[in-house]
Coordinates of N, CA and C and ligand atoms in Angstrom, one line a residue:
M28 N -15.7 -31.9 -33.9 CA -15.0 -33.2 -33.8 C -14.6 -33.5 -32.4
I29 N -14.9 -34.7 -31.9 CA -14.5 -35.1 -30.6 C -13.1 -35.7 -30.6
S30 N -12.2 -35.2 -29.8 CA -10.8 -35.7 -29.8 C -10.7 -36.9 -28.9
I31 N -10.0 -37.9 -29.3 CA -9.7 -39.1 -28.5 C -8.3 -38.9 -28.0
K32 N -8.1 -39.0 -26.7 CA -6.7 -38.8 -26.2 C -5.9 -40.1 -26.2
T33 N -4.6 -40.0 -26.5 CA -3.7 -41.1 -26.3 C -3.4 -41.3 -24.9
E34 N -2.8 -42.4 -24.6 CA -2.4 -42.7 -23.2 C -1.5 -41.6 -22.7
D35 N -0.5 -41.2 -23.5 CA 0.4 -40.1 -23.1 C -0.3 -38.8 -22.8
E36 N -1.3 -38.5 -23.6 CA -2.1 -37.2 -23.4 C -2.9 -37.4 -22.1
L37 N -3.5 -38.6 -21.9 CA -4.3 -38.8 -20.7 C -3.4 -38.6 -19.5
A38 N -2.2 -39.1 -19.6 CA -1.3 -39.0 -18.4 C -1.0 -37.5 -18.1
I39 N -0.9 -36.7 -19.1 CA -0.7 -35.2 -18.8 C -2.0 -34.7 -18.2
M40 N -3.1 -35.0 -18.7 CA -4.4 -34.5 -18.1 C -4.6 -35.0 -16.7
Q41 N -4.2 -36.2 -16.4 CA -4.2 -36.8 -15.1 C -3.4 -35.9 -14.1
E42 N -2.2 -35.7 -14.5 CA -1.3 -34.9 -13.7 C -1.8 -33.5 -13.5
N43 N -2.3 -32.9 -14.6 CA -2.9 -31.5 -14.5 C -4.1 -31.5 -13.6
G44 N -4.9 -32.6 -13.7 CA -6.1 -32.6 -12.9 C -5.8 -32.8 -11.4
R45 N -4.8 -33.6 -11.1 CA -4.4 -33.7 -9.7 C -3.9 -32.4 -9.1
L46 N -3.1 -31.7 -9.9 CA -2.6 -30.4 -9.5 C -3.7 -29.4 -9.3
L47 N -4.6 -29.3 -10.3 CA -5.7 -28.4 -10.2 C -6.6 -28.6 -8.9
A48 N -6.8 -29.9 -8.7 CA -7.7 -30.3 -7.5 C -7.0 -29.8 -6.2
Q49 N -5.7 -29.9 -6.2 CA -4.9 -29.5 -5.0 C -5.1 -27.9 -4.9
I50 N -5.0 -27.2 -6.0 CA -5.1 -25.8 -6.0 C -6.5 -25.4 -5.5
L51 N -7.5 -26.0 -6.0 CA -8.9 -25.6 -5.6 C -9.1 -25.9 -4.1
H52 N -8.5 -27.0 -3.7 CA -8.6 -27.4 -2.3 C -8.0 -26.3 -1.4
E53 N -6.8 -25.8 -1.9 CA -6.2 -24.7 -1.1 C -7.1 -23.4 -1.1
L54 N -7.7 -23.1 -2.2 CA -8.5 -21.9 -2.3 C -9.7 -22.1 -1.3
V55 N -10.3 -23.3 -1.4 CA -11.5 -23.5 -0.5 C -11.1 -23.4 0.9
S56 N -9.9 -23.9 1.3 CA -9.5 -23.8 2.7 C -9.3 -22.4 3.2
E57 N -9.3 -21.4 2.3 CA -9.1 -20.0 2.6 C -10.4 -19.3 2.7
V58 N -11.5 -20.0 2.4 CA -12.8 -19.3 2.4 C -13.3 -18.9 3.8
R59 N -13.6 -17.6 4.0 CA -14.1 -17.2 5.3 C -14.7 -15.8 5.1
P60 N -15.6 -15.4 6.0 CA -16.2 -14.1 5.8 C -15.2 -13.0 5.8
N61 N -15.5 -11.9 5.0 CA -14.7 -10.7 4.8 C -13.5 -10.9 3.9
R62 N -13.3 -12.1 3.3 CA -12.3 -12.2 2.3 C -12.9 -11.7 1.0
S63 N -12.1 -11.0 0.2 CA -12.6 -10.6 -1.1 C -12.5 -11.7 -2.1
T64 N -13.3 -11.6 -3.2 CA -13.2 -12.6 -4.2 C -11.9 -12.4 -5.0
G65 N -11.4 -11.2 -5.0 CA -10.1 -10.9 -5.6 C -9.0 -11.6 -4.9
F66 N -9.1 -11.8 -3.6 CA -8.1 -12.6 -2.9 C -7.9 -13.9 -3.5
F67 N -9.0 -14.6 -3.8 CA -8.9 -16.0 -4.4 C -8.3 -16.0 -5.8
N68 N -8.6 -14.9 -6.5 CA -8.1 -14.8 -7.9 C -6.5 -14.7 -7.8
R69 N -6.1 -13.8 -6.8 CA -4.6 -13.6 -6.7 C -4.0 -14.9 -6.3
L70 N -4.6 -15.6 -5.3 CA -4.0 -16.9 -4.8 C -4.0 -17.9 -6.0
A71 N -5.0 -17.9 -6.8 CA -5.1 -18.9 -7.9 C -4.0 -18.6 -8.9
I72 N -3.7 -17.3 -9.2 CA -2.6 -16.9 -10.1 C -1.3 -17.5 -9.6
E73 N -1.1 -17.2 -8.3 CA 0.2 -17.7 -7.7 C 0.3 -19.2 -7.8
R74 N -0.7 -19.9 -7.4 CA -0.7 -21.4 -7.3 C -0.6 -22.0 -8.7
I75 N -1.3 -21.5 -9.7 CA -1.2 -22.0 -11.1 C 0.2 -21.8 -11.6
A76 N 0.7 -20.6 -11.4 CA 2.1 -20.3 -11.9 C 3.1 -21.2 -11.2
A77 N 2.9 -21.5 -9.9 CA 3.9 -22.3 -9.2 C 4.0 -23.7 -9.7
C78 N 2.9 -24.2 -10.3 CA 3.0 -25.6 -10.8 C 3.2 -25.6 -12.3
G79 N 3.6 -24.5 -12.9 CA 4.0 -24.4 -14.3 C 2.9 -24.4 -15.2
G80 N 1.7 -24.0 -14.8 CA 0.5 -23.9 -15.6 C 0.2 -22.4 -16.0
E81 N -0.9 -22.3 -16.8 CA -1.5 -21.0 -17.1 C -3.0 -21.1 -16.9
S82 N -3.6 -20.0 -16.6 CA -5.1 -20.0 -16.5 C -5.6 -20.4 -17.9
A83 N -6.6 -21.3 -17.9 CA -7.3 -21.6 -19.2 C -8.4 -20.5 -19.5
F84 N -8.8 -19.8 -18.4 CA -9.9 -18.9 -18.6 C -9.5 -17.6 -19.3
D85 N -8.4 -17.0 -18.9 CA -8.1 -15.8 -19.6 C -7.5 -16.1 -20.9
R86 N -6.9 -17.2 -21.1 CA -6.3 -17.5 -22.4 C -7.3 -17.9 -23.4
F87 N -8.3 -18.7 -23.0 CA -9.2 -19.2 -24.1 C -10.6 -18.4 -24.1
A88 N -11.0 -18.0 -22.9 CA -12.3 -17.4 -22.9 C -12.3 -15.9 -22.8
G89 N -11.1 -15.3 -22.7 CA -11.0 -13.8 -22.6 C -11.6 -13.3 -21.3
F90 N -11.8 -14.2 -20.3 CA -12.4 -13.8 -19.0 C -11.4 -12.9 -18.2
P91 N -11.9 -11.8 -17.5 CA -11.1 -11.0 -16.7 C -10.7 -11.5 -15.4
G92 N -10.1 -12.7 -15.3 CA -9.7 -13.3 -14.1 C -9.2 -14.7 -14.4
V93 N -8.6 -15.4 -13.4 CA -8.2 -16.8 -13.7 C -9.2 -17.7 -13.1
I94 N -10.1 -17.2 -12.2 CA -11.2 -18.0 -11.7 C -12.5 -17.3 -11.8
N95 N -13.6 -18.0 -11.9 CA -14.9 -17.4 -11.8 C -15.3 -17.4 -10.3
T96 N -15.7 -16.3 -9.7 CA -16.2 -16.3 -8.4 C -17.6 -15.8 -8.3
S97 N -18.5 -16.7 -8.0 CA -20.0 -16.5 -8.1 C -20.6 -16.7 -6.8
I98 N -21.4 -15.8 -6.3 CA -21.9 -15.8 -5.0 C -23.5 -15.8 -5.0
N99 N -24.1 -16.8 -4.3 CA -25.5 -16.9 -4.1 C -26.3 -17.0 -5.5
E100 N -27.0 -15.9 -5.9 CA -27.8 -16.0 -7.1 C -26.9 -15.9 -8.4
E101 N -25.6 -15.6 -8.2 CA -24.7 -15.7 -9.3 C -24.4 -17.1 -9.7
V102 N -24.7 -17.5 -10.9 CA -24.6 -18.9 -11.3 C -23.2 -19.3 -11.7
V103 N -22.7 -18.5 -12.6 CA -21.3 -18.7 -13.1 C -20.8 -17.4 -13.7
H104 N -19.5 -17.4 -13.9 CA -18.8 -16.3 -14.6 C -18.7 -15.0 -13.8
G105 N -18.9 -15.1 -12.5 CA -18.7 -14.0 -11.6 C -17.3 -13.5 -11.7
V106 N -17.1 -12.2 -11.8 CA -15.7 -11.6 -12.0 C -15.1 -11.3 -10.6
P107 N -13.9 -11.8 -10.3 CA -13.3 -11.5 -9.0 C -13.0 -10.0 -8.8
S108 N -13.1 -9.6 -7.6 CA -13.0 -8.2 -7.3 C -12.4 -8.0 -5.9
E109 N -11.6 -7.0 -5.7 CA -11.0 -6.7 -4.4 C -12.1 -6.1 -3.5
E110 N -13.2 -5.6 -4.1 CA -14.2 -4.9 -3.4 C -15.3 -5.8 -2.9
R111 N -15.4 -7.0 -3.5 CA -16.5 -7.9 -3.2 C -16.1 -8.8 -2.1
L112 N -16.8 -8.7 -0.9 CA -16.4 -9.5 0.2 C -17.4 -10.6 0.5
L113 N -16.9 -11.7 0.9 CA -17.7 -12.8 1.3 C -18.4 -12.5 2.6
Q114 N -19.6 -13.0 2.8 CA -20.3 -12.8 4.1 C -20.8 -14.2 4.6
S115 N -20.8 -14.3 5.9 CA -21.4 -15.5 6.5 C -22.8 -15.8 5.9
G116 N -23.0 -17.0 5.5 CA -24.3 -17.4 4.9 C -24.3 -17.5 3.4
D117 N -23.2 -16.9 2.8 CA -23.1 -17.0 1.3 C -22.9 -18.4 0.8
L118 N -23.3 -18.6 -0.4 CA -22.8 -19.8 -1.2 C -21.8 -19.3 -2.2
F119 N -20.6 -19.8 -2.1 CA -19.5 -19.3 -2.9 C -19.1 -20.3 -3.9
S120 N -19.2 -20.0 -5.2 CA -18.7 -20.9 -6.3 C -17.4 -20.5 -6.8
I121 N -16.5 -21.4 -6.9 CA -15.2 -21.1 -7.6 C -15.1 -22.1 -8.8
D122 N -14.9 -21.5 -10.0 CA -14.6 -22.3 -11.2 C -13.2 -22.0 -11.6
I123 N -12.4 -23.0 -11.9 CA -11.0 -22.8 -12.2 C -10.6 -23.7 -13.4
G124 N -9.9 -23.2 -14.3 CA -9.4 -24.0 -15.4 C -7.9 -23.7 -15.6
M125 N -7.1 -24.7 -16.0 CA -5.7 -24.6 -16.1 C -5.3 -25.3 -17.4
I126 N -4.3 -24.7 -18.1 CA -3.6 -25.4 -19.2 C -2.2 -25.6 -18.8
R127 N -1.7 -26.8 -19.0 CA -0.3 -27.1 -18.6 C 0.2 -28.2 -19.5
N128 N 1.4 -28.1 -20.0 CA 1.9 -29.1 -21.0 C 0.9 -29.3 -22.1
G129 N 0.2 -28.2 -22.6 CA -0.6 -28.3 -23.8 C -2.0 -28.8 -23.6
F130 N -2.4 -29.2 -22.3 CA -3.7 -29.7 -22.1 C -4.5 -29.0 -20.9
C131 N -5.8 -28.8 -21.2 CA -6.6 -28.1 -20.2 C -7.3 -29.1 -19.2
V132 N -7.5 -28.6 -18.0 CA -8.4 -29.3 -17.1 C -9.3 -28.2 -16.5
D133 N -10.5 -28.5 -16.0 CA -11.5 -27.6 -15.6 C -12.3 -28.2 -14.5
M134 N -12.5 -27.4 -13.4 CA -13.3 -27.9 -12.3 C -14.0 -26.8 -11.6
A135 N -15.0 -27.1 -10.8 CA -15.7 -26.1 -10.0 C -16.3 -26.7 -8.8
T136 N -16.4 -25.9 -7.7 CA -17.1 -26.4 -6.6 C -17.8 -25.2 -5.9
T137 N -18.8 -25.5 -5.1 CA -19.5 -24.4 -4.3 C -19.4 -24.8 -2.9
V138 N -19.1 -23.8 -2.0 CA -19.0 -24.1 -0.6 C -19.8 -23.0 0.2
G139 N -20.2 -23.3 1.4 CA -20.9 -22.3 2.2 C -19.8 -21.5 2.9
V140 N -20.1 -20.2 3.2 CA -19.2 -19.3 3.9 C -19.8 -19.2 5.3
G141 N -19.0 -19.5 6.3 CA -19.4 -19.4 7.7 C -20.6 -20.3 7.9
V142 N -21.7 -19.8 8.5 CA -22.9 -20.6 8.8 C -23.9 -20.3 7.7
I143 N -24.4 -21.4 7.0 CA -25.4 -21.2 6.0 C -26.7 -21.9 6.4
G144 N -27.8 -21.4 5.8 CA -29.1 -21.9 6.1 C -29.3 -23.3 5.6
E145 N -30.4 -23.9 6.1 CA -30.8 -25.3 5.8 C -31.1 -25.5 4.3
A146 N -31.8 -24.5 3.7 CA -32.2 -24.6 2.3 C -30.9 -24.6 1.5
A147 N -30.0 -23.7 1.8 CA -28.7 -23.6 1.1 C -27.9 -24.9 1.2
E148 N -27.9 -25.5 2.4 CA -27.2 -26.7 2.7 C -27.8 -27.8 1.8
R149 N -29.1 -27.9 1.7 CA -29.8 -28.9 0.9 C -29.4 -28.7 -0.6
L150 N -29.5 -27.5 -1.1 CA -29.1 -27.2 -2.5 C -27.7 -27.6 -2.8
L151 N -26.8 -27.3 -1.9 CA -25.4 -27.8 -2.0 C -25.3 -29.3 -2.2
G152 N -26.0 -30.0 -1.3 CA -25.9 -31.5 -1.4 C -26.4 -32.0 -2.7
V153 N -27.5 -31.5 -3.1 CA -28.1 -31.9 -4.4 C -27.2 -31.6 -5.6
G154 N -26.7 -30.4 -5.6 CA -25.8 -30.0 -6.7 C -24.6 -30.9 -6.8
E155 N -24.0 -31.2 -5.6 CA -22.8 -32.0 -5.7 C -23.1 -33.4 -6.1
Q156 N -24.2 -33.9 -5.6 CA -24.6 -35.3 -5.9 C -25.0 -35.4 -7.4
S157 N -25.6 -34.3 -8.0 CA -26.0 -34.4 -9.4 C -24.8 -34.6 -10.3
L158 N -23.6 -34.0 -9.9 CA -22.4 -34.2 -10.7 C -22.0 -35.7 -10.6
W159 N -22.1 -36.3 -9.4 CA -21.8 -37.7 -9.3 C -22.8 -38.6 -10.1
E160 N -24.0 -38.2 -10.1 CA -25.0 -38.9 -10.9 C -24.6 -38.9 -12.4
G161 N -24.1 -37.8 -12.9 CA -23.7 -37.7 -14.2 C -22.4 -38.5 -14.5
I162 N -21.5 -38.5 -13.5 CA -20.2 -39.3 -13.7 C -20.5 -40.8 -13.7
K163 N -21.5 -41.2 -12.8 CA -21.8 -42.6 -12.8 C -22.4 -43.1 -14.1
A164 N -23.0 -42.2 -14.8 CA -23.7 -42.5 -16.1 C -22.7 -42.7 -17.3
V165 N -21.4 -42.3 -17.0 CA -20.4 -42.4 -18.1 C -20.0 -43.8 -18.2
R166 N -20.3 -44.4 -19.3 CA -19.9 -45.8 -19.6 C -19.7 -45.9 -21.1
I167 N -18.7 -46.7 -21.5 CA -18.4 -46.9 -22.9 C -19.7 -47.4 -23.6
A168 N -20.0 -46.9 -24.8 CA -21.1 -47.4 -25.6 C -22.4 -46.8 -25.2
K169 N -22.5 -46.2 -24.0 CA -23.7 -45.4 -23.6 C -23.6 -44.1 -24.4
R170 N -24.8 -43.5 -24.5 CA -24.8 -42.2 -25.3 C -24.6 -41.0 -24.4
L171 N -24.2 -39.9 -25.1 CA -23.9 -38.7 -24.3 C -25.1 -38.2 -23.5
S172 N -26.3 -38.3 -24.1 CA -27.4 -37.7 -23.4 C -27.8 -38.6 -22.2
D173 N -27.3 -39.8 -22.1 CA -27.5 -40.6 -20.8 C -26.9 -39.9 -19.6
V174 N -25.8 -39.2 -19.9 CA -25.2 -38.4 -18.8 C -26.1 -37.2 -18.5
S175 N -26.5 -36.5 -19.5 CA -27.4 -35.3 -19.3 C -28.6 -35.7 -18.5
H176 N -29.2 -36.8 -19.0 CA -30.5 -37.2 -18.4 C -30.3 -37.6 -16.9
A177 N -29.2 -38.3 -16.6 CA -28.9 -38.7 -15.2 C -28.9 -37.5 -14.3
I178 N -28.2 -36.4 -14.8 CA -28.1 -35.2 -13.9 C -29.5 -34.5 -13.8
G179 N -30.1 -34.3 -14.9 CA -31.4 -33.5 -14.9 C -32.5 -34.3 -14.1
A180 N -32.6 -35.6 -14.4 CA -33.7 -36.3 -13.7 C -33.5 -36.3 -12.2
Y181 N -32.2 -36.5 -11.8 CA -31.9 -36.5 -10.3 C -32.3 -35.1 -9.7
V182 N -31.9 -34.0 -10.4 CA -32.1 -32.7 -9.8 C -33.6 -32.4 -9.7
E183 N -34.3 -32.7 -10.8 CA -35.7 -32.4 -10.8 C -36.5 -33.2 -9.7
A184 N -36.0 -34.5 -9.5 CA -36.6 -35.4 -8.5 C -36.4 -34.8 -7.1
Q185 N -35.4 -34.0 -7.0 CA -35.1 -33.4 -5.6 C -35.8 -32.0 -5.5
G186 N -36.5 -31.6 -6.5 CA -37.3 -30.4 -6.4 C -36.5 -29.1 -6.8
F187 N -35.3 -29.3 -7.4 CA -34.5 -28.2 -7.9 C -34.5 -28.2 -9.4
H188 N -33.7 -27.3 -10.0 CA -33.7 -27.2 -11.5 C -32.3 -26.9 -12.0
V189 N -32.1 -27.5 -13.2 CA -30.7 -27.3 -13.7 C -30.8 -26.0 -14.6
V190 N -29.7 -25.4 -14.8 CA -29.5 -24.3 -15.7 C -29.4 -24.9 -17.1
R191 N -30.2 -24.4 -18.0 CA -30.2 -24.9 -19.4 C -29.4 -24.2 -20.4
E192 N -29.1 -22.9 -20.0 CA -28.4 -22.1 -21.0 C -26.9 -22.3 -21.1
Y193 N -26.3 -23.0 -20.1 CA -24.9 -23.3 -20.1 C -24.7 -24.8 -19.9
V194 N -23.7 -25.3 -20.5 CA -23.5 -26.7 -20.6 C -22.1 -27.2 -20.3
G195 N -21.9 -28.5 -20.0 CA -20.6 -29.0 -20.0 C -20.0 -29.2 -21.4
H196 N -18.8 -29.8 -21.4 CA -18.1 -29.7 -22.7 C -17.0 -30.7 -22.8
G197 N -16.6 -31.1 -24.0 CA -15.4 -31.9 -24.2 C -14.2 -30.9 -23.8
I198 N -13.1 -31.5 -23.5 CA -11.9 -30.7 -23.1 C -10.6 -31.4 -23.5
G199 N -9.6 -30.7 -23.8 CA -8.3 -31.3 -24.2 C -7.3 -30.2 -24.5
R200 N -6.9 -30.1 -25.7 CA -6.0 -29.0 -26.1 C -6.7 -27.7 -25.9
D201 N -8.0 -27.7 -26.2 CA -8.8 -26.5 -25.9 C -9.7 -26.7 -24.7
L202 N -10.0 -25.5 -24.1 CA -10.9 -25.6 -22.9 C -12.2 -26.1 -23.3
H203 N -12.8 -25.6 -24.3 CA -14.1 -26.0 -24.8 C -14.1 -26.7 -26.1
E204 N -14.2 -28.0 -26.1 CA -14.2 -28.8 -27.3 C -15.6 -29.5 -27.4
D205 N -15.8 -30.1 -28.5 CA -17.0 -31.0 -28.7 C -16.8 -32.2 -27.8
P206 N -17.9 -32.7 -27.3 CA -19.3 -32.3 -27.6 C -19.8 -31.4 -26.5
Q207 N -20.9 -30.7 -26.7 CA -21.6 -30.0 -25.6 C -22.4 -31.0 -24.8
I208 N -22.4 -30.8 -23.5 CA -23.0 -31.7 -22.6 C -24.1 -31.0 -21.7
P209 N -25.3 -30.9 -22.2 CA -26.4 -30.3 -21.4 C -26.6 -31.1 -20.1
N210 N -27.2 -30.4 -19.2 CA -27.5 -31.1 -17.9 C -29.0 -31.5 -17.8
Y211 N -29.6 -31.8 -18.9 CA -31.0 -32.2 -18.9 C -31.3 -32.9 -20.2
G212 N -32.5 -33.5 -20.3 CA -32.9 -34.0 -21.6 C -33.1 -35.5 -21.6
P213 N -33.7 -36.1 -22.6 CA -34.0 -37.5 -22.6 C -32.8 -38.3 -22.8
P214 N -32.7 -39.6 -22.3 CA -31.6 -40.4 -22.5 C -31.5 -41.0 -23.9
G215 N -30.4 -41.6 -24.2 CA -30.3 -42.4 -25.5 C -30.0 -41.6 -26.7
R216 N -29.6 -40.4 -26.6 CA -29.3 -39.6 -27.8 C -27.8 -39.1 -27.8
G217 N -27.4 -38.7 -29.0 CA -26.1 -38.1 -29.1 C -25.0 -39.2 -29.3
V218 N -23.8 -38.8 -29.3 CA -22.7 -39.8 -29.7 C -22.6 -40.9 -28.6
R219 N -22.0 -42.0 -29.1 CA -21.7 -43.0 -28.1 C -20.3 -42.7 -27.5
L220 N -20.3 -43.0 -26.2 CA -19.0 -42.6 -25.5 C -18.0 -43.7 -25.8
R221 N -16.7 -43.2 -26.0 CA -15.6 -44.0 -26.3 C -14.5 -43.8 -25.4
A222 N -13.7 -44.8 -25.1 CA -12.5 -44.6 -24.3 C -11.6 -43.6 -24.9
G223 N -11.0 -42.7 -24.0 CA -10.1 -41.7 -24.5 C -10.8 -40.3 -24.7
M224 N -12.2 -40.3 -24.6 CA -12.8 -39.0 -24.6 C -12.6 -38.4 -23.2
T225 N -12.5 -37.1 -23.2 CA -12.4 -36.4 -21.9 C -13.4 -35.3 -21.9
L226 N -14.2 -35.3 -20.8 CA -15.4 -34.5 -20.7 C -15.3 -33.6 -19.4
A227 N -15.7 -32.4 -19.5 CA -16.0 -31.5 -18.3 C -17.5 -31.5 -18.1
I228 N -17.9 -32.2 -17.0 CA -19.3 -32.3 -16.7 C -19.5 -31.3 -15.6
E229 N -20.6 -30.5 -15.8 CA -20.7 -29.3 -14.8 C -22.1 -28.9 -14.6
P230 N -22.9 -29.6 -13.8 CA -24.2 -29.1 -13.5 C -24.2 -27.8 -12.7
M231 N -25.1 -26.9 -13.1 CA -25.4 -25.7 -12.4 C -26.9 -25.9 -11.9
V232 N -27.1 -25.9 -10.6 CA -28.4 -26.2 -10.0 C -28.9 -25.1 -9.2
K233 N -30.2 -24.8 -9.4 CA -30.8 -23.6 -8.8 C -32.2 -23.9 -8.3
V234 N -32.7 -22.9 -7.6 CA -34.0 -23.1 -6.9 C -35.2 -22.8 -7.9
D235 N -35.0 -21.8 -8.8 CA -36.1 -21.4 -9.7 C -35.9 -22.1 -11.0
D236 N -37.0 -22.0 -11.8 CA -37.0 -22.7 -13.1 C -37.2 -21.7 -14.3
L237 N -36.6 -20.6 -14.1 CA -36.6 -19.6 -15.2 C -35.3 -19.4 -15.8
P238 N -35.2 -19.0 -17.1 CA -33.9 -18.7 -17.7 C -33.1 -17.7 -17.0
T239 N -31.8 -17.9 -17.0 CA -30.9 -17.0 -16.3 C -30.7 -15.7 -17.1
C240 N -30.1 -14.7 -16.4 CA -29.8 -13.4 -17.1 C -28.4 -13.1 -16.9
V241 N -27.9 -12.2 -17.7 CA -26.5 -11.8 -17.6 C -26.5 -10.3 -17.1
R242 N -25.6 -10.0 -16.1 CA -25.6 -8.7 -15.6 C -24.9 -7.7 -16.5
D243 N -25.0 -6.4 -16.2 CA -24.4 -5.4 -17.1 C -22.9 -5.5 -17.3
D244 N -22.2 -6.2 -16.4 CA -20.8 -6.4 -16.6 C -20.5 -7.3 -17.8
Q245 N -21.6 -7.9 -18.4 CA -21.5 -8.8 -19.6 C -20.9 -10.2 -19.2
W246 N -20.7 -10.4 -18.0 CA -20.1 -11.7 -17.6 C -21.0 -12.5 -16.6
T247 N -21.3 -11.8 -15.5 CA -21.9 -12.5 -14.4 C -23.3 -13.0 -14.8
V248 N -23.5 -14.4 -14.7 CA -24.8 -15.0 -15.0 C -25.5 -15.1 -13.7
V249 N -26.8 -14.6 -13.6 CA -27.5 -14.7 -12.4 C -28.9 -15.3 -12.6
T250 N -29.5 -15.8 -11.5 CA -30.8 -16.4 -11.6 C -31.8 -15.2 -11.8
A251 N -32.9 -15.5 -12.5 CA -33.9 -14.5 -12.8 C -34.6 -14.0 -11.5
T252 N -34.7 -14.8 -10.5 CA -35.5 -14.5 -9.3 C -34.6 -14.0 -8.2
G253 N -33.3 -14.1 -8.3 CA -32.4 -13.9 -7.2 C -32.2 -15.1 -6.3
G254 N -32.9 -16.2 -6.7 CA -32.7 -17.5 -5.9 C -31.3 -18.0 -6.0
L255 N -31.0 -18.9 -5.1 CA -29.7 -19.5 -5.0 C -29.3 -20.4 -6.1
S256 N -28.0 -20.5 -6.4 CA -27.6 -21.4 -7.5 C -26.2 -22.0 -7.0
V257 N -25.9 -23.2 -7.4 CA -24.6 -23.8 -7.1 C -24.1 -24.5 -8.4
H258 N -22.8 -24.8 -8.3 CA -22.1 -25.2 -9.5 C -21.0 -26.2 -9.1
F259 N -21.0 -27.4 -9.7 CA -20.0 -28.4 -9.4 C -19.5 -29.0 -10.8
E260 N -18.2 -29.2 -10.8 CA -17.6 -29.6 -12.1 C -16.4 -30.5 -11.9
H261 N -16.3 -31.6 -12.6 CA -15.1 -32.4 -12.7 C -14.7 -32.6 -14.2
T262 N -13.4 -32.7 -14.5 CA -13.0 -33.2 -15.8 C -12.8 -34.7 -15.6
V263 N -13.4 -35.5 -16.5 CA -13.3 -37.0 -16.4 C -12.9 -37.5 -17.8
A264 N -12.3 -38.7 -17.7 CA -11.9 -39.4 -18.9 C -12.8 -40.7 -19.0
V265 N -13.3 -40.9 -20.2 CA -14.0 -42.2 -20.4 C -13.0 -43.3 -20.5
T266 N -13.1 -44.3 -19.7 CA -12.2 -45.5 -19.7 C -13.0 -46.8 -19.9
R267 N -12.3 -47.9 -20.1 CA -12.9 -49.1 -20.3 C -13.8 -49.5 -19.1
D268 N -13.5 -48.9 -17.9 CA -14.3 -49.3 -16.7 C -15.3 -48.3 -16.3
G269 N -15.5 -47.2 -17.1 CA -16.5 -46.2 -16.8 C -15.8 -44.8 -16.9
A270 N -15.8 -44.1 -15.8 CA -15.2 -42.8 -15.9 C -14.1 -42.7 -14.8
E271 N -13.0 -42.1 -15.3 CA -11.9 -41.8 -14.3 C -12.0 -40.3 -14.1
V272 N -12.2 -39.9 -12.8 CA -12.3 -38.4 -12.5 C -10.8 -37.9 -12.4
L273 N -10.5 -37.0 -13.3 CA -9.1 -36.5 -13.4 C -8.8 -35.5 -12.4
T274 N -9.9 -34.7 -12.0 CA -9.7 -33.5 -11.1 C -10.0 -33.9 -9.7
L275 N -9.2 -35.0 -9.2 CA -9.4 -35.4 -7.8 C -8.0 -35.2 -7.2
R276 N -8.0 -34.9 -5.9 CA -6.7 -34.9 -5.2 C -6.3 -36.3 -4.9
R277 N -5.1 -36.7 -5.3 CA -4.6 -38.1 -5.1 C -3.3 -38.1 -4.4
Ligands
MG325 MG1 -16.3 -26.0 -17.8

């Protein structure tokens, strides 16, 4: 069932989204070579607690960390570690989810560490833009797969590929609610979008077109070829005017 949020519930999610965007901004500003991925997890724990929230990932998903830290060929669900150090040239994805006052928000971004190559730079640009293509497709009375199609068609036109095994999702009292939001597929299918729906739209974009694999740690999703992958996510609310991005710094 897809939950429709009241004005009061949306106000909580707006506030949570603003706070989470600020936290992710702080994490990103600390990205540099030789920092461990565990460093970012510790900082996230501190910052989430400081604003009165809890991690949505350890609470709902049983994940061993409050953020996913995924580097290069790691697509999503990378486990933070004090031993894993960032290196110049890496693409570093941070996915973070918070529950506060009963409602979840979820977001992700990928950034370059130090100096990155031209191909990595291009993948980053396409990945970020693909999220905005999806957000632009959010309109009342349009169908859910119009969002999926907007993302997938854009990415393929740029010569990259979306991950098909993992999808975006509705979000609210739970981290993962209905509906599932694939990042590909034909338009004009699925439920009609209604004001008060809240969606976590999250394209994962990679250079190869093969199914992903999961490492022996049972969490880290990697590309089959070792090719690069990026991940961008916002939590948005469907409004009368389109989409309101909740996870923005304001
Ligand atoms: Mg998500």
